[in-house]
Amino acid sequence: MGKTTGFLEYPRLQETMQPASKRIRHWKEFVLFLNEEQSRQQAARCMDCGVPFCNNGCPVNNIIPDWNDLVYNGKWRQALSVLHSTNNFPEVTGRICPAPCEAACTLNINNDAVGIKSIEHAIIDRGWEEGWIAPQIPQRRTGKHIAIVGSGPAGLACAQQLARAGHAVTVFEKSDRIGGLMRYGIPDFKLEKHLIDRRIAQMEAEGVSFRPSTYIGSPDAAAAQGLTIRTPASLREEYDAVILAGGAENPRDLPIPGRELDGVMFAMDFLRQQNKAVAGDRQLDQVLAGNKHVIVIGGGDTGSDCVGTSIRQGAASVTQIELLPQPPEHENKAMTWPYWPAKLRTSTSHLEGCERDWAILSQSFEGDEDGHVRKLIAVRTEWTPDPITGQLRMREIPDSRMELPADLVLLAMGFISPVAAVLQAFGVDSDNRGNTRANTEDYHTSVEGVFAAGDIRRGQSLIVWAIREGRQCARSVDTWLMGHTQLPR
């Protein structure tokens, strides 16, 4: 694929971006996609490796060598078709996916992996610029009506596939705008929201109906205040099939003394406020980061998003801490390839001005007389392997107590489960982690005609897994309704 000796001739080329001093002054994207010649050279690095592990490293099974070869040969429109054949929203994955495909790249064994994500980014952005992307309106309608609860990547991918199969699809979303975490959980500097709006317009032309500000559940639910309420029973009566795609929304809490203080909040609440402010929906209030000492607890992508958002809001300082020990800067490829390695990952937000620390155990928050947080009390820890099991065990290091100034504390420690009330309202079984019980063969829950896909079924995961499950669930629903399907798995 590509040029036979391309991986020997061309080094990996990173996408260019604005310097930190400029990009922290605005909320727009700052990463630029590769131009045509740069993309051609990077695609030329794709080896004729025989067994493309990247295909399996990618949860949506993108046909990566094929589109690389097409880009190398200047066949961009064909490359776009190949890309869309497995992925409904490459403009999103090309920006925010961590690219497990690159970890699985054969070239990554002893060299820099092919820049798969940057090529995907270039293909999809060129497709939109050239006007090659248009609604795919089905030639026939089946007369079947399907309700999808949740408008994140799983719900939207499922909706688009089913609409293209000829079904009438309605997507219900409790937020005021469509997009789920893509809309309100990811900062605009990583994903501008006009990209979502553009896809929604395409899906509406394909026959998908959207119902934002609609809560699905019990009529007396406190979460439904000010929203249109639809009961599960009414959906099951009106629609031929119902798909639960609401995500894993319960954040992991930190129940230590002082948790009740003002200024200690979940990361998603913080990010949502900022995203709504960028959209012009609200004014920021006093709990946000301007001129404050910000502590972000949690070392993942959500924590990184909090870092970049706090810096743009003018925080006095930003410190991100993690309970686990610092991972190695470089993985042992002989031990990890082609799997996703545990190694130190530094995001663009970290490079904008952030202190990072590891193996820190938070013990309590302390506040002022007005009940606002002012300080985090923590200790350092040491992680050692258990002599029998080999699992790491944590112990507190004596005399390591520390006090960190904290006017705003953002809890970004991941999500533990979907909202239980939704599952209970539909009467579906859950597993021992609180997720909807459904397998990956048919995505059917314990209730006839009710399906589940994405984080609500598998737990907190990557956007590419959500898209994969949405597509596979659509195939299952189409088969269940019609007895057969032409949708890809």
Coordinates of C-alpha atoms in Angstrom, one line a residue:
M1 CA 0.0 0.0 0.0
G2 CA 1.2 3.5 -0.7
K3 CA 4.8 3.6 -1.9
T4 CA 6.8 0.4 -1.4
T5 CA 9.7 2.2 0.2
G6 CA 7.8 5.2 1.5
F7 CA 8.2 4.3 5.2
L8 CA 12.0 4.4 4.6
E9 CA 12.0 7.7 2.7
Y10 CA 9.6 9.9 4.7
P11 CA 9.5 10.6 8.4
R12 CA 6.2 10.9 10.2
L13 CA 4.9 14.4 10.0
Q14 CA 2.7 15.9 12.8
E15 CA -0.1 18.2 12.0
T16 CA 0.8 21.9 12.6
M17 CA -0.9 23.9 15.2
Q18 CA -1.0 27.4 16.6
P19 CA 1.6 28.1 19.4
A20 CA 0.2 27.9 22.9
S21 CA 0.6 31.6 23.5
K22 CA -2.0 32.3 20.7
R23 CA -4.4 29.4 21.0
I24 CA -5.1 29.9 24.7
R25 CA -6.7 33.3 23.7
H26 CA -9.6 31.7 21.9
W27 CA -12.0 28.7 21.8
K28 CA -11.6 27.6 18.2
E29 CA -9.7 24.6 16.9
F30 CA -6.0 25.2 16.5
V31 CA -4.8 22.0 14.7
L32 CA -4.5 22.3 10.9
F33 CA -5.0 19.3 8.7
L34 CA -2.2 18.2 6.3
N35 CA -2.2 19.7 2.8
E36 CA -2.4 17.4 -0.3
E37 CA 1.3 16.8 -0.7
Q38 CA 1.9 16.2 3.0
S39 CA -1.0 13.8 3.1
R40 CA 0.3 12.0 0.0
Q41 CA 3.7 11.6 1.7
Q42 CA 2.3 10.4 4.9
A43 CA 0.0 7.9 3.1
A44 CA 3.1 6.7 1.3
R45 CA 4.5 5.5 4.6
C46 CA 1.8 2.8 4.9
M47 CA 3.7 -0.5 4.5
D48 CA 2.7 -3.4 2.4
C49 CA 2.7 -5.3 5.7
G50 CA 0.6 -8.2 4.7
V51 CA -1.4 -8.3 7.9
P52 CA -2.8 -4.8 8.7
F53 CA -3.1 -4.9 12.4
C54 CA -4.4 -1.3 12.3
N55 CA -7.8 -2.6 11.0
N56 CA -8.3 -4.6 14.2
G57 CA -6.7 -1.9 16.4
C58 CA -9.4 0.4 15.2
P59 CA -12.8 -0.4 16.9
V60 CA -14.8 0.6 13.8
N61 CA -12.4 -1.5 11.7
N62 CA -11.5 1.3 9.3
I63 CA -10.0 0.0 6.1
I64 CA -6.9 2.1 6.7
P65 CA -4.4 0.6 4.1
D66 CA -7.0 1.1 1.3
W67 CA -7.6 4.8 2.0
N68 CA -3.9 5.4 2.4
D69 CA -3.2 3.9 -1.0
L70 CA -6.0 6.0 -2.5
V71 CA -4.7 9.2 -1.0
Y72 CA -1.2 8.4 -2.2
N73 CA -2.6 7.9 -5.7
G74 CA -4.6 11.1 -5.6
K75 CA -8.0 9.4 -5.5
W76 CA -9.4 11.4 -2.7
R77 CA -13.1 10.9 -3.4
Q78 CA -12.7 7.2 -3.4
A79 CA -10.7 7.4 -0.2
L80 CA -13.7 9.3 1.4
S81 CA -16.0 6.5 0.3
V82 CA -13.8 3.9 1.9
L83 CA -13.6 6.0 5.1
H84 CA -17.4 6.5 5.3
S85 CA -18.0 2.7 4.7
T86 CA -17.0 2.0 8.3
N87 CA -17.3 5.3 10.1
N88 CA -20.3 7.7 10.2
F89 CA -18.4 10.6 11.8
P90 CA -14.7 10.7 10.7
E91 CA -14.6 14.5 11.3
V92 CA -15.1 13.7 15.0
T93 CA -12.8 10.7 15.3
G94 CA -10.1 12.4 13.1
R95 CA -10.0 15.1 15.8
I96 CA -10.6 13.5 19.2
C97 CA -10.0 9.7 18.9
P98 CA -6.7 8.7 20.7
A99 CA -5.9 6.5 17.6
P100 CA -5.5 3.0 18.9
C101 CA -5.0 2.1 15.2
E102 CA -1.6 3.9 15.3
A103 CA -0.5 1.8 18.3
A104 CA -1.3 -1.3 16.3
C105 CA 0.4 -0.1 13.1
T106 CA 3.1 -2.6 12.0
L107 CA 5.5 0.2 11.4
N108 CA 5.1 1.1 15.1
I109 CA 7.1 -2.0 16.1
N110 CA 10.4 -0.2 15.5
N111 CA 9.6 3.2 14.0
D112 CA 7.1 6.0 14.2
A113 CA 3.6 4.7 13.2
V114 CA 1.8 5.9 10.1
G115 CA 0.0 9.1 10.9
I116 CA -3.4 7.5 10.3
K117 CA -5.4 10.0 12.3
S118 CA -4.0 13.0 10.4
I119 CA -4.8 11.3 7.1
E120 CA -8.3 10.6 8.2
H121 CA -8.6 14.3 9.3
A122 CA -7.4 15.4 5.8
I123 CA -9.7 13.1 3.9
I124 CA -12.9 14.1 5.7
D125 CA -12.2 17.8 5.8
R126 CA -11.5 17.8 2.1
G127 CA -14.7 15.9 1.5
W128 CA -16.7 18.6 3.1
E129 CA -14.8 21.4 1.3
E130 CA -15.3 19.8 -2.1
G131 CA -19.0 19.2 -1.5
W132 CA -18.7 15.4 -1.9
I133 CA -20.7 14.7 1.3
A134 CA -24.5 14.7 0.7
P135 CA -27.5 13.1 2.3
Q136 CA -28.1 9.4 1.4
I137 CA -31.8 9.3 1.1
P138 CA -33.3 5.8 1.0
Q139 CA -35.1 4.8 -2.2
R140 CA -37.9 3.1 -0.2
R141 CA -39.5 3.4 3.2
T142 CA -40.2 0.4 5.4
G143 CA -43.0 1.9 7.4
K144 CA -41.2 1.0 10.6
H145 CA -40.7 3.6 13.4
I146 CA -37.7 3.5 15.7
A147 CA -37.0 5.6 18.9
I148 CA -33.5 6.2 20.0
V149 CA -32.8 7.5 23.5
G150 CA -29.6 9.6 23.6
S151 CA -27.9 11.6 20.8
G152 CA -24.2 10.8 21.5
P153 CA -22.1 9.0 18.9
A154 CA -23.7 5.6 19.5
G155 CA -27.2 7.0 19.1
L156 CA -26.4 9.1 16.1
A157 CA -24.5 6.4 14.3
C158 CA -27.4 4.0 14.9
A159 CA -29.9 6.6 13.8
Q160 CA -28.1 7.3 10.5
Q161 CA -27.7 3.6 9.6
L162 CA -31.4 2.9 10.3
A163 CA -32.6 5.9 8.4
R164 CA -30.6 4.9 5.4
A165 CA -32.2 1.4 5.6
G166 CA -35.6 3.2 5.1
H167 CA -36.9 3.3 8.7
A168 CA -38.4 6.4 10.3
V169 CA -36.1 7.3 13.2
T170 CA -36.7 9.7 16.1
V171 CA -33.8 10.6 18.4
F172 CA -34.7 11.8 21.9
E173 CA -32.2 13.9 23.9
K174 CA -32.7 15.5 27.3
S175 CA -30.2 18.3 26.6
D176 CA -31.3 21.4 24.7
R177 CA -29.1 20.5 21.7
I178 CA -28.2 17.3 19.9
G179 CA -24.8 15.7 20.3
G180 CA -24.4 14.2 23.7
L181 CA -20.9 14.4 25.1
M182 CA -19.7 15.6 21.7
R183 CA -21.8 18.7 22.2
Y184 CA -21.3 19.5 25.9
G185 CA -18.5 17.3 27.1
I186 CA -15.7 18.2 24.6
P187 CA -14.3 21.7 24.5
D188 CA -14.7 23.7 21.3
F189 CA -10.9 24.0 20.9
K190 CA -10.9 20.3 20.2
L191 CA -14.2 19.9 18.4
E192 CA -16.1 22.9 17.1
K193 CA -19.8 22.3 17.2
H194 CA -20.6 23.4 13.7
L195 CA -19.2 20.0 12.7
I196 CA -22.0 18.3 14.6
D197 CA -24.6 20.7 13.3
R198 CA -23.5 19.9 9.7
R199 CA -24.0 16.1 10.3
I200 CA -27.4 16.7 12.0
A201 CA -28.5 18.6 8.9
Q202 CA -27.4 15.7 6.7
M203 CA -29.3 13.2 9.0
E204 CA -32.5 15.4 9.0
A205 CA -32.4 15.3 5.2
E206 CA -32.1 11.5 5.4
G207 CA -35.2 11.3 7.5
V208 CA -34.1 11.4 11.1
S209 CA -36.2 13.5 13.5
F210 CA -34.7 15.0 16.6
R211 CA -36.4 15.8 19.9
P212 CA -34.1 17.7 22.2
S213 CA -35.1 18.8 25.7
T214 CA -37.1 15.6 26.1
Y215 CA -36.7 13.4 29.2
I216 CA -37.5 9.7 28.9
G217 CA -38.5 8.2 32.2
S218 CA -40.9 8.7 35.2
P219 CA -43.2 11.7 35.0
D220 CA -42.2 12.8 38.5
A221 CA -38.4 12.5 38.0
A222 CA -36.5 15.5 39.3
A223 CA -34.1 15.3 36.4
A224 CA -37.0 16.1 34.1
Q225 CA -37.7 19.6 35.4
G226 CA -38.6 22.0 32.6
L227 CA -38.4 19.2 29.9
T228 CA -40.9 17.5 27.8
I229 CA -41.5 14.1 29.4
R230 CA -42.0 10.8 27.5
T231 CA -42.6 7.6 29.4
P232 CA -40.9 4.3 28.3
A233 CA -44.4 2.8 28.0
S234 CA -45.4 5.5 25.5
L235 CA -42.3 5.0 23.4
R236 CA -42.9 1.2 23.3
E237 CA -46.5 1.8 22.3
E238 CA -45.7 4.3 19.5
Y239 CA -42.5 2.8 18.1
D240 CA -41.7 -0.6 16.7
A241 CA -38.3 -0.7 18.4
V242 CA -36.6 1.4 21.1
I243 CA -32.8 1.8 21.4
L244 CA -31.1 2.9 24.6
A245 CA -27.9 4.9 23.8
G246 CA -27.8 7.3 26.7
G247 CA -24.2 6.8 27.7
A248 CA -22.5 6.3 31.1
E249 CA -23.3 9.5 32.9
N250 CA -22.7 8.8 36.6
P251 CA -19.4 10.3 37.4
R252 CA -17.0 8.8 40.0
D253 CA -17.2 10.9 43.2
L254 CA -14.6 11.7 45.8
P255 CA -16.3 11.3 49.2
I256 CA -13.7 12.9 51.5
P257 CA -14.2 15.6 54.2
G258 CA -15.0 18.9 52.6
R259 CA -16.6 17.5 49.4
E260 CA -19.7 19.6 50.1
L261 CA -17.7 22.9 49.8
D262 CA -18.5 25.3 47.0
G263 CA -16.0 25.1 44.2
V264 CA -15.7 21.3 44.3
M265 CA -17.5 20.1 41.2
F266 CA -17.7 17.4 38.7
A267 CA -15.7 18.0 35.5
M268 CA -18.6 17.5 33.2
D269 CA -20.6 20.2 35.0
F270 CA -17.6 22.6 34.5
L271 CA -17.1 21.7 30.8
R272 CA -20.8 21.9 30.1
Q273 CA -21.1 25.4 31.4
Q274 CA -18.2 26.6 29.2
N275 CA -19.5 24.9 26.1
K276 CA -22.9 26.5 26.6
A277 CA -21.2 29.9 27.1
V278 CA -19.3 29.5 23.8
A279 CA -22.6 28.6 22.1
G280 CA -24.0 31.9 23.6
D281 CA -26.6 30.0 25.7
R282 CA -25.5 31.4 29.1
Q283 CA -23.2 33.7 31.0
L284 CA -20.4 32.1 33.1
D285 CA -20.8 32.3 36.8
Q286 CA -18.4 32.6 39.8
V287 CA -17.5 28.9 40.1
L288 CA -15.4 28.9 37.0
A289 CA -11.6 29.2 36.8
G290 CA -10.8 32.9 36.2
N291 CA -7.9 34.0 38.4
K292 CA -8.3 30.9 40.6
H293 CA -6.0 28.1 41.7
V294 CA -7.5 25.1 39.9
I295 CA -6.9 21.5 40.9
V296 CA -7.9 18.8 38.4
I297 CA -8.2 15.4 40.0
G298 CA -7.9 12.6 37.4
G299 CA -5.3 12.1 34.7
G300 CA -7.4 11.1 31.7
D301 CA -8.8 13.0 28.6
T302 CA -11.6 14.7 30.6
G303 CA -9.0 16.0 33.1
S304 CA -6.9 17.3 30.2
D305 CA -10.0 19.1 28.8
C306 CA -10.5 20.7 32.2
V307 CA -6.9 21.9 32.1
G308 CA -7.2 23.5 28.7
T309 CA -10.5 25.1 29.6
S310 CA -9.2 26.5 32.9
I311 CA -6.2 28.0 31.2
R312 CA -8.3 29.7 28.6
Q313 CA -10.5 31.1 31.4
G314 CA -7.5 32.8 32.9
A315 CA -6.8 30.5 35.9
A316 CA -4.0 31.7 38.3
S317 CA -2.6 28.2 38.2
V318 CA -3.6 24.7 37.1
T319 CA -2.5 21.5 38.7
Q320 CA -3.5 18.1 37.6
I321 CA -3.0 15.2 40.0
E322 CA -3.5 11.4 39.6
L323 CA -3.8 8.6 42.1
L324 CA -1.8 6.1 40.1
P325 CA 2.0 6.3 39.6
Q326 CA 3.5 8.1 36.6
P327 CA 3.6 5.8 33.6
P328 CA 6.8 5.4 31.6
E329 CA 7.6 7.9 28.9
H330 CA 8.0 5.1 26.3
E331 CA 6.4 1.7 26.2
N332 CA 8.2 -1.6 25.7
K333 CA 6.9 -2.2 22.2
A334 CA 8.1 -5.8 22.3
M335 CA 5.8 -6.4 25.2
T336 CA 2.8 -4.3 24.2
W337 CA 2.5 -4.1 20.4
P338 CA -0.1 -4.2 18.8
Y339 CA -2.2 -3.4 21.9
W340 CA -2.8 0.0 23.4
P341 CA 0.2 0.7 25.7
A342 CA 0.3 2.3 29.1
K343 CA 2.7 5.2 28.7
L344 CA 2.9 8.9 29.6
R345 CA 0.6 10.9 27.3
T346 CA 1.0 14.7 27.1
S347 CA -1.9 16.5 25.5
T348 CA -1.8 19.9 23.9
S349 CA -3.6 21.3 27.0
H350 CA -0.8 20.1 29.2
L351 CA 1.7 22.0 27.0
E352 CA -0.2 25.2 27.6
G353 CA 0.8 25.7 31.2
C354 CA 0.0 23.0 33.7
E355 CA 1.7 21.3 36.7
R356 CA 1.2 17.5 36.8
D357 CA 1.8 15.1 39.6
W358 CA 1.3 11.4 40.2
A359 CA 0.7 9.0 43.1
I360 CA -1.2 11.6 45.0
L361 CA -3.9 10.6 47.4
S362 CA -6.5 13.3 48.2
Q363 CA -7.5 13.3 51.9
S364 CA -9.7 16.3 52.5
F365 CA -10.8 19.7 51.3
E366 CA -10.6 22.8 53.5
G367 CA -12.6 26.0 53.0
D368 CA -13.1 29.5 54.3
E369 CA -15.8 30.9 56.5
D370 CA -18.1 31.4 53.5
G371 CA -18.0 27.7 52.7
H372 CA -15.8 27.9 49.6
V373 CA -12.9 25.5 49.0
R374 CA -9.5 27.0 49.5
K375 CA -7.2 24.1 50.1
L376 CA -6.6 20.4 49.2
I377 CA -4.9 18.2 51.7
A378 CA -3.1 15.2 50.2
V379 CA -0.3 12.7 50.7
R380 CA 2.1 11.0 48.4
T381 CA 1.8 7.3 47.9
E382 CA 4.0 4.5 46.8
W383 CA 2.9 1.6 44.5
T384 CA 4.6 -1.8 44.8
P385 CA 3.7 -5.1 43.3
D386 CA 2.1 -7.8 45.4
P387 CA 4.7 -10.6 45.8
I388 CA 2.0 -13.2 44.9
T389 CA -0.4 -11.7 42.5
G390 CA 1.9 -9.0 41.0
Q391 CA -0.9 -6.4 41.3
L392 CA 0.2 -3.0 42.4
R393 CA -0.7 -2.1 46.0
M394 CA -0.7 1.4 47.3
R395 CA 0.7 2.6 50.6
E396 CA 0.9 6.1 52.1
I397 CA 4.4 7.6 52.3
P398 CA 5.0 8.8 55.9
D399 CA 5.5 12.5 56.5
S400 CA 4.4 13.3 52.9
R401 CA 1.4 15.5 53.8
M402 CA 1.0 18.5 51.5
E403 CA -1.4 21.4 51.1
L404 CA -2.3 22.7 47.7
P405 CA -4.1 26.0 47.1
A406 CA -7.5 25.2 45.6
D407 CA -10.2 27.8 44.7
L408 CA -11.7 25.4 42.2
V409 CA -11.5 21.6 42.3
L410 CA -12.6 19.6 39.3
L411 CA -13.3 15.9 39.7
A412 CA -12.4 14.1 36.5
M413 CA -12.0 10.5 37.6
G414 CA -14.2 8.8 35.1
F415 CA -17.7 7.5 35.0
I416 CA -19.0 4.4 36.8
S417 CA -22.3 3.6 35.1
P418 CA -25.4 4.8 33.2
V419 CA -28.2 6.5 35.1
A420 CA -30.0 3.7 37.0
A421 CA -33.4 5.4 36.8
V422 CA -33.4 5.1 33.0
L423 CA -32.8 1.4 33.1
Q424 CA -35.3 0.9 35.9
A425 CA -37.9 2.9 34.0
F426 CA -37.6 0.5 31.0
G427 CA -37.4 -2.5 33.2
V428 CA -34.2 -3.8 31.5
D429 CA -31.7 -6.0 33.4
S430 CA -28.3 -4.6 34.3
D431 CA -25.0 -6.3 34.9
N432 CA -22.9 -6.2 38.0
R433 CA -21.4 -2.9 37.0
G434 CA -24.8 -1.2 36.5
N435 CA -24.7 -1.3 32.7
T436 CA -27.6 -2.4 30.5
R437 CA -27.3 -6.2 30.0
A438 CA -27.1 -6.9 26.3
N439 CA -24.6 -8.9 24.2
T440 CA -22.8 -7.8 21.1
E441 CA -24.5 -10.3 18.8
D442 CA -27.9 -8.7 18.8
Y443 CA -27.7 -5.9 21.3
H444 CA -31.2 -6.9 22.6
T445 CA -31.9 -6.2 26.2
S446 CA -34.1 -8.4 28.5
V447 CA -37.1 -6.5 27.3
E448 CA -38.5 -7.5 23.9
G449 CA -38.1 -4.7 21.3
V450 CA -35.7 -2.7 23.5
F451 CA -32.0 -2.6 22.5
A452 CA -28.9 -0.9 24.0
A453 CA -25.6 0.3 22.5
G454 CA -22.6 2.4 23.4
D455 CA -21.5 3.3 26.9
I456 CA -24.9 2.6 28.4
R457 CA -24.2 -1.1 27.6
R458 CA -20.4 -1.4 27.7
G459 CA -19.5 1.3 30.3
Q460 CA -17.3 4.3 29.8
S461 CA -15.3 4.0 26.6
L462 CA -14.0 5.6 23.5
I463 CA -16.0 7.4 20.8
V464 CA -14.9 4.8 18.2
W465 CA -16.4 2.0 20.4
A466 CA -19.7 4.0 20.6
I467 CA -19.8 4.4 16.8
R468 CA -19.1 0.7 16.3
E469 CA -21.8 -0.4 18.7
G470 CA -24.3 2.1 17.2
R471 CA -23.7 0.6 13.7
Q472 CA -23.8 -3.0 14.9
C473 CA -27.0 -2.3 16.9
A474 CA -28.6 -0.8 13.8
R475 CA -27.9 -3.9 11.9
S476 CA -29.4 -6.0 14.6
V477 CA -32.6 -3.9 14.8
D478 CA -33.0 -3.9 11.1
T479 CA -32.7 -7.7 11.1
W480 CA -35.2 -8.0 14.0
L481 CA -37.7 -5.8 12.2
M482 CA -37.4 -7.0 8.7
G483 CA -36.0 -10.5 8.9
H484 CA -33.0 -9.6 6.9
T485 CA -30.6 -6.6 6.5
Q486 CA -28.1 -5.1 4.1
L487 CA -26.5 -2.9 6.7
P488 CA -22.8 -3.7 7.3
R489 CA -21.7 -5.0 10.7

